[in-house]
CSV table of C-alpha atoms in Angstrom, one decimal:
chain,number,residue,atom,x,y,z
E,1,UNK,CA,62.2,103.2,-26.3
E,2,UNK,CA,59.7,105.2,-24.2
E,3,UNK,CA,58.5,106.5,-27.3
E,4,UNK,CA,58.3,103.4,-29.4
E,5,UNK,CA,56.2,102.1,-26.2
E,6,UNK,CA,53.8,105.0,-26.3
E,7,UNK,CA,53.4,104.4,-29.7
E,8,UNK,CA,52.6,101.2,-29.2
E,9,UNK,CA,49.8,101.7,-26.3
E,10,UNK,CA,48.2,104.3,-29.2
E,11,UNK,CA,47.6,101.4,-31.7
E,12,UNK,CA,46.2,98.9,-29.1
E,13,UNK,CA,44.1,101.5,-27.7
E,14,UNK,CA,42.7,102.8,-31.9
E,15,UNK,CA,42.7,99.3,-32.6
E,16,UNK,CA,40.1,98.6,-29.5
E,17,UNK,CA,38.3,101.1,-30.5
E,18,UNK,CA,37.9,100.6,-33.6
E,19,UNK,CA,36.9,97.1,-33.0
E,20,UNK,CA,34.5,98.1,-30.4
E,21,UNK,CA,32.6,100.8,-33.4
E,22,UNK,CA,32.7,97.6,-35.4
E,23,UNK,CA,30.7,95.6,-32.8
E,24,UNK,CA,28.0,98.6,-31.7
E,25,UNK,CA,27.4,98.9,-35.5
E,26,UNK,CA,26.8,95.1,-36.0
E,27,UNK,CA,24.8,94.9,-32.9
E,28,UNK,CA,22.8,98.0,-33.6
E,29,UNK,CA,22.1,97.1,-37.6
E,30,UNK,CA,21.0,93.8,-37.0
E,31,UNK,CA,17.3,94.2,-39.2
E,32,UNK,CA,19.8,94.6,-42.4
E,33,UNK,CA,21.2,90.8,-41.3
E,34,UNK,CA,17.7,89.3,-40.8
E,35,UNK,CA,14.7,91.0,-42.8
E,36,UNK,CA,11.5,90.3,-41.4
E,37,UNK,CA,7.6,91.3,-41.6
E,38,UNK,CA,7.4,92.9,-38.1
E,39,UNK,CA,4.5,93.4,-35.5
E,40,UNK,CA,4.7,96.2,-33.0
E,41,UNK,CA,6.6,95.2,-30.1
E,42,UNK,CA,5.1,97.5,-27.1
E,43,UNK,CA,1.5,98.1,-26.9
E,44,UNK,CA,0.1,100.2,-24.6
E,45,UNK,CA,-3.6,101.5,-23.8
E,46,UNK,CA,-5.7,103.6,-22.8
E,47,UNK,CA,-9.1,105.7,-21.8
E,48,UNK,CA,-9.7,106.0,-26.0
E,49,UNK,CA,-7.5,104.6,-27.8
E,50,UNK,CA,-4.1,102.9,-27.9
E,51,UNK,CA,-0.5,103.4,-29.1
E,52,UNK,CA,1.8,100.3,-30.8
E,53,UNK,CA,5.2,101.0,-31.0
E,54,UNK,CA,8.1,99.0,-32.8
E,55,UNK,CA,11.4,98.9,-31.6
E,56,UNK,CA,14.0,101.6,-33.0
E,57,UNK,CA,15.1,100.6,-36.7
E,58,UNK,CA,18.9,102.0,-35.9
E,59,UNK,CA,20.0,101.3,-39.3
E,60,UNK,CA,17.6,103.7,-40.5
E,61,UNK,CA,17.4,105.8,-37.8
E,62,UNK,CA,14.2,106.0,-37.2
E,63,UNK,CA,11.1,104.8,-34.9
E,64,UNK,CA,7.4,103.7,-36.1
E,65,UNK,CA,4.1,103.3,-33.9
E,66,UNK,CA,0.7,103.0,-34.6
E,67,UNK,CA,-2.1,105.3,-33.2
E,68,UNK,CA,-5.5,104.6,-32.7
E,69,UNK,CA,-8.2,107.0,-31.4
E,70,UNK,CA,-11.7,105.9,-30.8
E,71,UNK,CA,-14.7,108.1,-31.1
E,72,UNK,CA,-14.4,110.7,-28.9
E,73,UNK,CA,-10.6,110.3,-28.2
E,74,UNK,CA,-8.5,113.6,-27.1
E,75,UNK,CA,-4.7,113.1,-27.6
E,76,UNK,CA,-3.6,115.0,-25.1
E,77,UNK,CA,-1.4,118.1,-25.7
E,78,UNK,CA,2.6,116.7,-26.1
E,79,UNK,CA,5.5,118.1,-28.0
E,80,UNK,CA,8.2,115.8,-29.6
E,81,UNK,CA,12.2,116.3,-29.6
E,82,UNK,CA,12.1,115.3,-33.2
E,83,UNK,CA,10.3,115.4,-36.6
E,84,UNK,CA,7.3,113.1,-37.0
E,85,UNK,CA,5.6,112.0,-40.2
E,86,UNK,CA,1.7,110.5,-40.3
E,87,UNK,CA,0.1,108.7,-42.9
E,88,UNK,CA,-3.8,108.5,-41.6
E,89,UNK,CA,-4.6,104.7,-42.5
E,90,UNK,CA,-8.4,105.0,-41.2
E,91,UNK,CA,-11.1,107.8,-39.9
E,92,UNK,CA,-10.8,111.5,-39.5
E,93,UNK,CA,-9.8,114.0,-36.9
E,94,UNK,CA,-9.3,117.4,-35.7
E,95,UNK,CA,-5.9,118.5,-35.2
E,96,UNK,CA,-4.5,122.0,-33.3
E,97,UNK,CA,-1.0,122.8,-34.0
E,98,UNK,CA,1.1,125.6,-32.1
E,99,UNK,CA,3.3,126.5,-34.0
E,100,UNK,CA,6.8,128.3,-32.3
E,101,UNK,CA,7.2,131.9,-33.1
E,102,UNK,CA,3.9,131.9,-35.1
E,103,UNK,CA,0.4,133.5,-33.6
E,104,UNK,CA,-2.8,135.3,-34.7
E,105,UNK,CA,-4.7,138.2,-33.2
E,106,UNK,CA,-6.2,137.4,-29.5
E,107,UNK,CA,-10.1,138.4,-28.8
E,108,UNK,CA,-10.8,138.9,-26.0
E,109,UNK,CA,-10.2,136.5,-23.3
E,110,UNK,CA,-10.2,133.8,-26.3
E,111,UNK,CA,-6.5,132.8,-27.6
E,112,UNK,CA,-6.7,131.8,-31.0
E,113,UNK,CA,-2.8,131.3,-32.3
E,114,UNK,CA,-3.0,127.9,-32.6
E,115,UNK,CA,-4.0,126.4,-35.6
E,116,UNK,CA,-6.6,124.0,-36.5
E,117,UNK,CA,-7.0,121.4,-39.6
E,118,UNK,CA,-9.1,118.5,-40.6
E,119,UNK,CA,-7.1,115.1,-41.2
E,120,UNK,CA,-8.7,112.3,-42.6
E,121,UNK,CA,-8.1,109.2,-44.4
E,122,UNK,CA,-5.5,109.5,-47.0
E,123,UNK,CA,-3.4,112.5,-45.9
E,124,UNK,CA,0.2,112.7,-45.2
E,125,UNK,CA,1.0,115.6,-42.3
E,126,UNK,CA,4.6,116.4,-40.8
E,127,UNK,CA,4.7,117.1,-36.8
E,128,UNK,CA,8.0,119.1,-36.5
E,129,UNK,CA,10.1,118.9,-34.0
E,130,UNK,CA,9.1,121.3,-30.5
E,131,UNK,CA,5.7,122.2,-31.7
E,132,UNK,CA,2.7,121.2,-29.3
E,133,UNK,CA,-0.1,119.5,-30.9
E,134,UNK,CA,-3.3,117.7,-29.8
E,135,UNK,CA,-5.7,115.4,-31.8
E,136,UNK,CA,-9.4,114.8,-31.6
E,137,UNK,CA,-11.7,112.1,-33.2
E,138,UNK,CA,-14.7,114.1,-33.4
E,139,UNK,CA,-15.8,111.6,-36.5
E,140,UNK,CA,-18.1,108.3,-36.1
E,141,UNK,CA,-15.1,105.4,-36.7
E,142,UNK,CA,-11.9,104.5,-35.3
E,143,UNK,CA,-8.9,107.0,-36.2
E,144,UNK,CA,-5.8,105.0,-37.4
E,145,UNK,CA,-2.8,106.8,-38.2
E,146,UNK,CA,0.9,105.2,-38.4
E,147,UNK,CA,3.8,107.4,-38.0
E,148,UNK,CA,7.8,107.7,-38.3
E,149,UNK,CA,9.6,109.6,-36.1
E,150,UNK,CA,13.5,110.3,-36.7
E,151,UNK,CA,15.7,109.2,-33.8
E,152,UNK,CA,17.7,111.9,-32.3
E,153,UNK,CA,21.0,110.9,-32.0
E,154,UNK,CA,22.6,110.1,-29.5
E,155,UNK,CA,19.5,111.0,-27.5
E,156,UNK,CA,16.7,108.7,-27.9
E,157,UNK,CA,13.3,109.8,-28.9
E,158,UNK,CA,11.1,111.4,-26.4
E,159,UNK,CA,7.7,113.2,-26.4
E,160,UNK,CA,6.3,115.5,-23.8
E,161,UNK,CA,3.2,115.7,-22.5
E,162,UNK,CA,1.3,118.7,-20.8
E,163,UNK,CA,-1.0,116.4,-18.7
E,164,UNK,CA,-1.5,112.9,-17.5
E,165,UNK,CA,0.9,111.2,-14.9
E,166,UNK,CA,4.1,112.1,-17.0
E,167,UNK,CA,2.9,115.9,-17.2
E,168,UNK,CA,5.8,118.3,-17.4
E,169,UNK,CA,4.4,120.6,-15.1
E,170,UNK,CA,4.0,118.1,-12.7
E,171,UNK,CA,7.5,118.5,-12.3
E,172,UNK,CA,7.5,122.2,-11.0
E,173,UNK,CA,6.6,122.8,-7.0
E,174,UNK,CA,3.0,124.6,-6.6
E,175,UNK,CA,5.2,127.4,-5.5
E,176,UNK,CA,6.7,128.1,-9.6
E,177,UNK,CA,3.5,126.9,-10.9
E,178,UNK,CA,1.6,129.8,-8.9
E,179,UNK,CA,4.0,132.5,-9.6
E,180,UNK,CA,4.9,131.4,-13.6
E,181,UNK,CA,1.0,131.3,-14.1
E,182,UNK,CA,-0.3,133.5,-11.6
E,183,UNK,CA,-3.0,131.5,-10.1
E,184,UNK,CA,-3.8,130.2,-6.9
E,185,UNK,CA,-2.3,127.3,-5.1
E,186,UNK,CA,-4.8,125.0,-5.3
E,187,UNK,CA,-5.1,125.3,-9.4
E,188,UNK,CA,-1.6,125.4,-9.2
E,189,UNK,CA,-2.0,121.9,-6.9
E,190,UNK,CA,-4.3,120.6,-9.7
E,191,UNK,CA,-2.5,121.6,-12.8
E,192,UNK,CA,0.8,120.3,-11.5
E,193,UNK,CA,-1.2,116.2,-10.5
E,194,UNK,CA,1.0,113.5,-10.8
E,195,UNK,CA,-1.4,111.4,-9.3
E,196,UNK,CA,-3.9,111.4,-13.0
E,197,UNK,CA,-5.2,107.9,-13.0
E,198,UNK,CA,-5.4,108.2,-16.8
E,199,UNK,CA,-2.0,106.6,-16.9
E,200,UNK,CA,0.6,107.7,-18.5
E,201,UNK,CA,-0.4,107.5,-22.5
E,202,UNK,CA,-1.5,110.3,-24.5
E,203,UNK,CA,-5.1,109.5,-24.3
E,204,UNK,CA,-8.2,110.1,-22.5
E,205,UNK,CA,-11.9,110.9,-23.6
E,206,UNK,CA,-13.1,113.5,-25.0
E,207,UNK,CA,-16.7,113.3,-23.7
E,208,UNK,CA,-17.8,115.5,-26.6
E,209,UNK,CA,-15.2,118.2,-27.6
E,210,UNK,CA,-17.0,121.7,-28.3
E,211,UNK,CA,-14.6,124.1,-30.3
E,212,UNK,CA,-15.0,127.6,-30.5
E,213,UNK,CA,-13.5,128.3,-33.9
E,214,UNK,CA,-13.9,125.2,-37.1
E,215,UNK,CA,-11.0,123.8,-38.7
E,216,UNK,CA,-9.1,125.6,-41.0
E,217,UNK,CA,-6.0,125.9,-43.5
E,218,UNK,CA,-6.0,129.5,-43.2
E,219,UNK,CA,-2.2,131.0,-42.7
E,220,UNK,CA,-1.2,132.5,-39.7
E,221,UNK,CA,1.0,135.4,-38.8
E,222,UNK,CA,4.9,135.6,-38.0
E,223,UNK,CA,5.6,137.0,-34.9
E,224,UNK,CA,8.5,140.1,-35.1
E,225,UNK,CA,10.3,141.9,-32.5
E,226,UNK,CA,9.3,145.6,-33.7
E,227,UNK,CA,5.6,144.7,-35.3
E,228,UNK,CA,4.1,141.8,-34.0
E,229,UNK,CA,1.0,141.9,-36.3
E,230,UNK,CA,2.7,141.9,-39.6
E,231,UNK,CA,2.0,139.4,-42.0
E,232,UNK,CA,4.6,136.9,-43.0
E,233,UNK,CA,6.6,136.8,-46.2
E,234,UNK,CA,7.2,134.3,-48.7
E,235,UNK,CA,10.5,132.6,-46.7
E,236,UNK,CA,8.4,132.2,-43.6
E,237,UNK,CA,5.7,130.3,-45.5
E,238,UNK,CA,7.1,126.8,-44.8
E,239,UNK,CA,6.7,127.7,-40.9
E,240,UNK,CA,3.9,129.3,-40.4
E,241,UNK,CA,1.1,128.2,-42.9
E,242,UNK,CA,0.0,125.0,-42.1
E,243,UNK,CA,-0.9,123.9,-45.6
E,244,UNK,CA,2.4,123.4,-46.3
E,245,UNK,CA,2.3,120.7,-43.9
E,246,UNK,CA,0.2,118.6,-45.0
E,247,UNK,CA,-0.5,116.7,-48.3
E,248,UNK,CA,-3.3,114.2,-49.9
E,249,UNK,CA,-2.5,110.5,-50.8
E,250,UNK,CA,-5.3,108.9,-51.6
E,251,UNK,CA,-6.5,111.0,-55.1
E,252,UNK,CA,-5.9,109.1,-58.0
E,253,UNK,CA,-6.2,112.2,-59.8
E,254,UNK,CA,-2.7,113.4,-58.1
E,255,UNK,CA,-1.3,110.3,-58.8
E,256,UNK,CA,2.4,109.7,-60.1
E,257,UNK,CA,1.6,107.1,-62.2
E,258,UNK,CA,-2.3,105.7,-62.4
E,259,UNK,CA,-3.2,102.3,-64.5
E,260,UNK,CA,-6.6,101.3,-64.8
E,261,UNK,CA,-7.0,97.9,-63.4
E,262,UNK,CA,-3.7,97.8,-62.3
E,263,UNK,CA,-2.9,100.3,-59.7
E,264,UNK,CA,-1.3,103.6,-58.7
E,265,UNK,CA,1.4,105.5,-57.2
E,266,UNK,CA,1.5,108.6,-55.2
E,267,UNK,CA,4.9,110.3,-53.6
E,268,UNK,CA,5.1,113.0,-51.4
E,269,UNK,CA,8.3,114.6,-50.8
E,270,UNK,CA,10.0,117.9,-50.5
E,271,UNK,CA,8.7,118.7,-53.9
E,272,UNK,CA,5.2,118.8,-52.5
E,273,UNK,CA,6.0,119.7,-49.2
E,274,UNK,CA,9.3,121.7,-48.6
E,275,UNK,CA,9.3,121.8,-44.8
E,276,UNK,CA,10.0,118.2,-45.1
E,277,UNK,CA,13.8,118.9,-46.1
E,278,UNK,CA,14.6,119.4,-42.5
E,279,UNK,CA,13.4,115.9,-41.5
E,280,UNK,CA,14.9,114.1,-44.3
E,281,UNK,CA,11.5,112.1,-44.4
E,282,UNK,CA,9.2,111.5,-47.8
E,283,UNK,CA,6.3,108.7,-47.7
E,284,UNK,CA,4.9,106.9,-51.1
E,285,UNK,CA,1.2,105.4,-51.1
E,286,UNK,CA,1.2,102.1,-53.2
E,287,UNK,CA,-2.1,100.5,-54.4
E,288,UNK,CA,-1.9,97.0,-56.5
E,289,UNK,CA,-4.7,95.5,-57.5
E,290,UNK,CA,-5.3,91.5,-58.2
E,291,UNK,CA,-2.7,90.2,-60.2
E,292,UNK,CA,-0.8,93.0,-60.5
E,293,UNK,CA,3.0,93.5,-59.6
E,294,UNK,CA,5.6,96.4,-59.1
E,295,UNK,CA,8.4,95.7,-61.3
E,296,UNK,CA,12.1,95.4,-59.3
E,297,UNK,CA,13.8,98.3,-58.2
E,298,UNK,CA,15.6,100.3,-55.8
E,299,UNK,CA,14.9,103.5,-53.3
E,300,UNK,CA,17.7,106.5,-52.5
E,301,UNK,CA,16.6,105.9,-49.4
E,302,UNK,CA,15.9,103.5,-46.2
E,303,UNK,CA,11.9,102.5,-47.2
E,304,UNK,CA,9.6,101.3,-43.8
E,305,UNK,CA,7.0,99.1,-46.0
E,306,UNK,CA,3.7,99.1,-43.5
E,307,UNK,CA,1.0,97.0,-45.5
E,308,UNK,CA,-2.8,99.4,-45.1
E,309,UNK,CA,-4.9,96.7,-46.3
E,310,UNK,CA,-4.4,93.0,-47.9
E,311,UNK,CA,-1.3,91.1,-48.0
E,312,UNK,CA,1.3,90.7,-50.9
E,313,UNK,CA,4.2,88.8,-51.5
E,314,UNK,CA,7.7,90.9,-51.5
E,315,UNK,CA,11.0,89.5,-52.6
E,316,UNK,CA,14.3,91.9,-51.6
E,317,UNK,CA,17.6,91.3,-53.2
E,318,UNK,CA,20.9,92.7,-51.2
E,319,UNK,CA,24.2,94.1,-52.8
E,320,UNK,CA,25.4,90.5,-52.6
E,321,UNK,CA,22.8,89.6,-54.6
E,322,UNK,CA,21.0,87.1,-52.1
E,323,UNK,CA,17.3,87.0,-51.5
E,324,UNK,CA,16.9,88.2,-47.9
E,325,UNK,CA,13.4,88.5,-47.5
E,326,UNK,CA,10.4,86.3,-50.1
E,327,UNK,CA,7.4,86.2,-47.8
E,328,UNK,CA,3.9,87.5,-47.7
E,329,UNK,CA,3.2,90.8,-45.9
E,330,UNK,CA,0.0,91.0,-43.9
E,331,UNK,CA,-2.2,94.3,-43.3
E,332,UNK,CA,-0.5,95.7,-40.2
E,333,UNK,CA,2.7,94.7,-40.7
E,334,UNK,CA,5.7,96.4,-41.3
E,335,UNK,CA,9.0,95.3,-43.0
E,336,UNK,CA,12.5,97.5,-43.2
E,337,UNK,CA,14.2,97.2,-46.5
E,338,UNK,CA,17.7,99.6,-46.8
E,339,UNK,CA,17.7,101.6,-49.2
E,340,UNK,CA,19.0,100.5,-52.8
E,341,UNK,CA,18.3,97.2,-52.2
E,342,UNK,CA,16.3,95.7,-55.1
E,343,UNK,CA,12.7,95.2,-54.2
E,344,UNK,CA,9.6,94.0,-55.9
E,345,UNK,CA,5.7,94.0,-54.2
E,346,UNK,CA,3.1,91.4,-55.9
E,347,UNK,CA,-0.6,91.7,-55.1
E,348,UNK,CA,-2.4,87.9,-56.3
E,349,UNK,CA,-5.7,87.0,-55.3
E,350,UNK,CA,-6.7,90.7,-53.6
E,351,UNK,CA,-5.8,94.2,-53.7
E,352,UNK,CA,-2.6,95.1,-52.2
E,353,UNK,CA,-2.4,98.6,-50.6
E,354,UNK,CA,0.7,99.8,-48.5
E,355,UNK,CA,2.3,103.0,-47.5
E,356,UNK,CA,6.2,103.5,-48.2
E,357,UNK,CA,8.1,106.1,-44.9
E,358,UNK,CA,11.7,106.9,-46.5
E,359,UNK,CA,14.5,108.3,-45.0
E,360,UNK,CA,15.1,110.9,-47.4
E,361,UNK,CA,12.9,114.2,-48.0
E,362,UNK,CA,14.0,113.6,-52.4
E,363,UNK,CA,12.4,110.3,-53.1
E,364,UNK,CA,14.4,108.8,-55.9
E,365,UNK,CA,13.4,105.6,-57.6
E,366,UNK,CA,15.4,104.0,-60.1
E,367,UNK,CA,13.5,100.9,-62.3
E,368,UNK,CA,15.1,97.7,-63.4
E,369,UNK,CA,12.4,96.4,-65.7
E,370,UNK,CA,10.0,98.0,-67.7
E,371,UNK,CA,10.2,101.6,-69.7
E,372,UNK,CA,12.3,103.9,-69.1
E,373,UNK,CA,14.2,101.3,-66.8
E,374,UNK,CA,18.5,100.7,-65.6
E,375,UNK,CA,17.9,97.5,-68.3
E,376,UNK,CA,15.7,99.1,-70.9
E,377,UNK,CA,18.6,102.4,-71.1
E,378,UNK,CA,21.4,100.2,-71.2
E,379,UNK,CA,23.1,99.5,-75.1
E,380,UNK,CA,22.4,96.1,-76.6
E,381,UNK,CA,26.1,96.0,-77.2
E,382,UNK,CA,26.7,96.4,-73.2
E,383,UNK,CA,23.6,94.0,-72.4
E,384,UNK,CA,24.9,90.9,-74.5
E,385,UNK,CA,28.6,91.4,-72.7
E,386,UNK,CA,27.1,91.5,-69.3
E,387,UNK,CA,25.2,88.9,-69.4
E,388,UNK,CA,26.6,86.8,-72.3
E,389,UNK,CA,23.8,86.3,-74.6
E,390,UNK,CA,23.0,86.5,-77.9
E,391,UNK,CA,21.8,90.1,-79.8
E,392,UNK,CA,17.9,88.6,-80.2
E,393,UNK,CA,18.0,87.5,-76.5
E,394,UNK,CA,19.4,91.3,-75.2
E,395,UNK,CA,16.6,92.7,-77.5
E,396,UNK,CA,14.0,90.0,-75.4
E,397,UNK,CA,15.7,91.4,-72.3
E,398,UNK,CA,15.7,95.0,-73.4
E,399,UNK,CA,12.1,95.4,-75.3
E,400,UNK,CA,10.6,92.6,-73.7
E,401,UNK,CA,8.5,94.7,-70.7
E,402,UNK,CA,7.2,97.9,-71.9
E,403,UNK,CA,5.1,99.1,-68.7
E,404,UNK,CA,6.4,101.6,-66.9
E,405,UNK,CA,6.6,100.8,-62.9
E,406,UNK,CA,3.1,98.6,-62.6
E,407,UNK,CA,2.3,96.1,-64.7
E,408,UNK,CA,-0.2,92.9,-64.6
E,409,UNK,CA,0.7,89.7,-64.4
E,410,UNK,CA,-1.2,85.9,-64.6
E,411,UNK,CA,-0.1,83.9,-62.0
E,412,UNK,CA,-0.4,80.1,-61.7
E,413,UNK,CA,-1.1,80.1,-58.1
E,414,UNK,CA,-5.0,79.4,-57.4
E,415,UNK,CA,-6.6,81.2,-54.9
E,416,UNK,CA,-8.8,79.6,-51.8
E,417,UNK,CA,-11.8,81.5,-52.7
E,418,UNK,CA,-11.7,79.7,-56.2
E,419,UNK,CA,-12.7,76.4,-54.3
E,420,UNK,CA,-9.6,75.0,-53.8
């Protein structure tokens, strides 16, 4: 009986918990319930710039904000506790990277093992997780970049920052700071100020950054126990050469597909850039011009839409086969679709230019219309039984689109700069 009561206690107590997994993962997957176009939902500013986050997508696992530098701007030196992907939307920059275990000679009193790289308009970069970088807009415009940052589960995401009012030294006495650096106390006072009225964001001015060595994509060394000067090999590559770290979106020559008066598409994933595998990140740039439309399909992964310039009307299709999201989305806006539900992006009366962050570093798209498409592949014979139709009307079906991906339509909706 004591047994059979036990027993008893041990399925009331899986069946709670089970039904409490069920509620967290309803409550914390609530953008797959209700798709919408999304504006950041915490902005916060500063000396030069400002940063816009959204709330954590926990469906997808992942984080977005928007950065913006002004002329002059110095993002502070900060480290995250996970991977970070940046598409640069607007401007250019300088960006040093320290990379962990990776240095280069030292002269003199001068340490150069950091790394530094031109950014600008166009290029994709990954930020891995632990390594200390800093930005500066040294350019004559405003430095817009928007960025995905994995969520660490179960932690949630954090960056650190080596100055400003959350300053990580700030947290040591002057008594470690003194010793672990070996300067005096009252550097040690200053170094470790948690009074910095530059709040605490990542950014203050620059005031005209002077650097003593010009951005470069030259690789650096690995660092090893028994010769510290030797030169990497091919294995340490993704690690320590910063090229493979950054890729170019924006050339229509590297395009994957390229339609004159149509648009283009342009992926980067672990194909281009292998260090991304650990992140299980990729990002797509997307450019539809007037009257042109990306024919339905579906993504191997989660795919955070953020719209660079324009507006365009995207319709999404669940596994129930409703339409959960047929709106317009705006420049600046961002909308979460999970991945392998059916999508398709329409630009009308202007160009239509969006970046596409996906949670997987193997981008995988699979078509439903056009060339080379799920319905184009598919036997006649198989076509007229799924849909019940005739054999002319599965040959419409089957033939009838033979674009691949992009194609141009006429639309009967006028525009208001046609006078109407």
């Amino acid at each position: 009986m004591a047994y059979s009561w036990i027993s008893f206690c041990c399925v009331l107590l899986l069946l709670h918990s089970c039904s409490c997994g069920a509620i967290s993962s309803k409550t914390e997957c609530q953008e797959i319930n209700r798709l919408i176009a999304r504006e950041p939902d915490t902005y916060i500013s500063s000396e030069a710039g400002t940063v816009e986050f959204w709330n954590p997508f926990q469906c997808a696992g992942v984080q977005l904000a928007r950065y913006t530098i002004q002329p002059n701007g110095l993002v502070l030196p900060l480290y995250n506790n996970s991977d970070e992907l940046s598409y640069i939307v607007q401007g250019k920059a300088i960006l040093g990277l320290i990379i962990p275990e990776c240095s280069q000679k030292l002269y003199g009193e001068t340490n150069e093992c950091q790394k530094i790289l031109r950014i600008q308009r166009g290029d994709v970069f990954i930020f891995p997780v632990g390594e200390v970088a800093w930005f500066y807009n040294d350019g004559n415009e405003t430095y817009i970049a928007i960025v995905i940052a994995r969520l660490p589960s179960p932690e949630p995401f954090r960056k650190f920052h080596i100055r400003g009012s959350e300053n990580i030294l700030g947290g040591f006495s002057s008594e470690f700071i003194t010793k672990a650096f070996n300067i005096n106390n009252n550097l040690a006072t200053k170094i470790r100020n948690n009074t910095d009225l530059r709040g605490r964001t990542i950014y203050v001015t620059g005031g005209g950054l002077h650097l003593s060595s010009s951005p470069t994509t030259q690789p650096c060394k690995k660092q090893d126990q028994q010769e510290r000067n030797r030169t990497y090999n091919v294995k340490d590559e993704p690690f320590c050469n910063i090229n493979t770290r950054i890729a170019k979106m924006f050339d229509p020559l590297s395009t994957d597909l390229f339609i004159p008066q149509v648009g283009h598409l342009i992926t980067v994933d672990v194909h281009q850039l292998p260090i991304l595998e650990s992140s299980q990140l990729s990002a797509s740039y997307n450019l539809l011009l007037k009257d042109a439309m990306r024919l339905p399909h579906w993504e191997n992964g989660y795919s955070m839409i953020y719209v660079v310039k324009g507006e365009g009307q995207i319709q999404v299709v669940d596994d129930k086969g409703n339409n959960v999201f047929d709106d317009i989305v705006k420049e600046g806006q961002l909308l979460p679709v999970p991945k392998y539900y059916v999508l398709s992006e329409q630009a009308k009366c202007e160009m239509f230019e969006y970046v596409t962050f996906k949670t997987t570093a193997n981008s995988i798209t699979s078509d439903l219309s056009g060339q080379n498409s799920v319905i184009n592949c598919l036997p006649l014979e198989v076509l007229i039984n799924t849909f019940r139709i005739n054999k002319e009307e599965a040959k419409n079906l089957k033939f009838g689109r033979k674009e691949t991906s992009l194609v141009k339509i006429s639309y009967d909706d006028v525009c208001e700069d046609e006078g109407i």
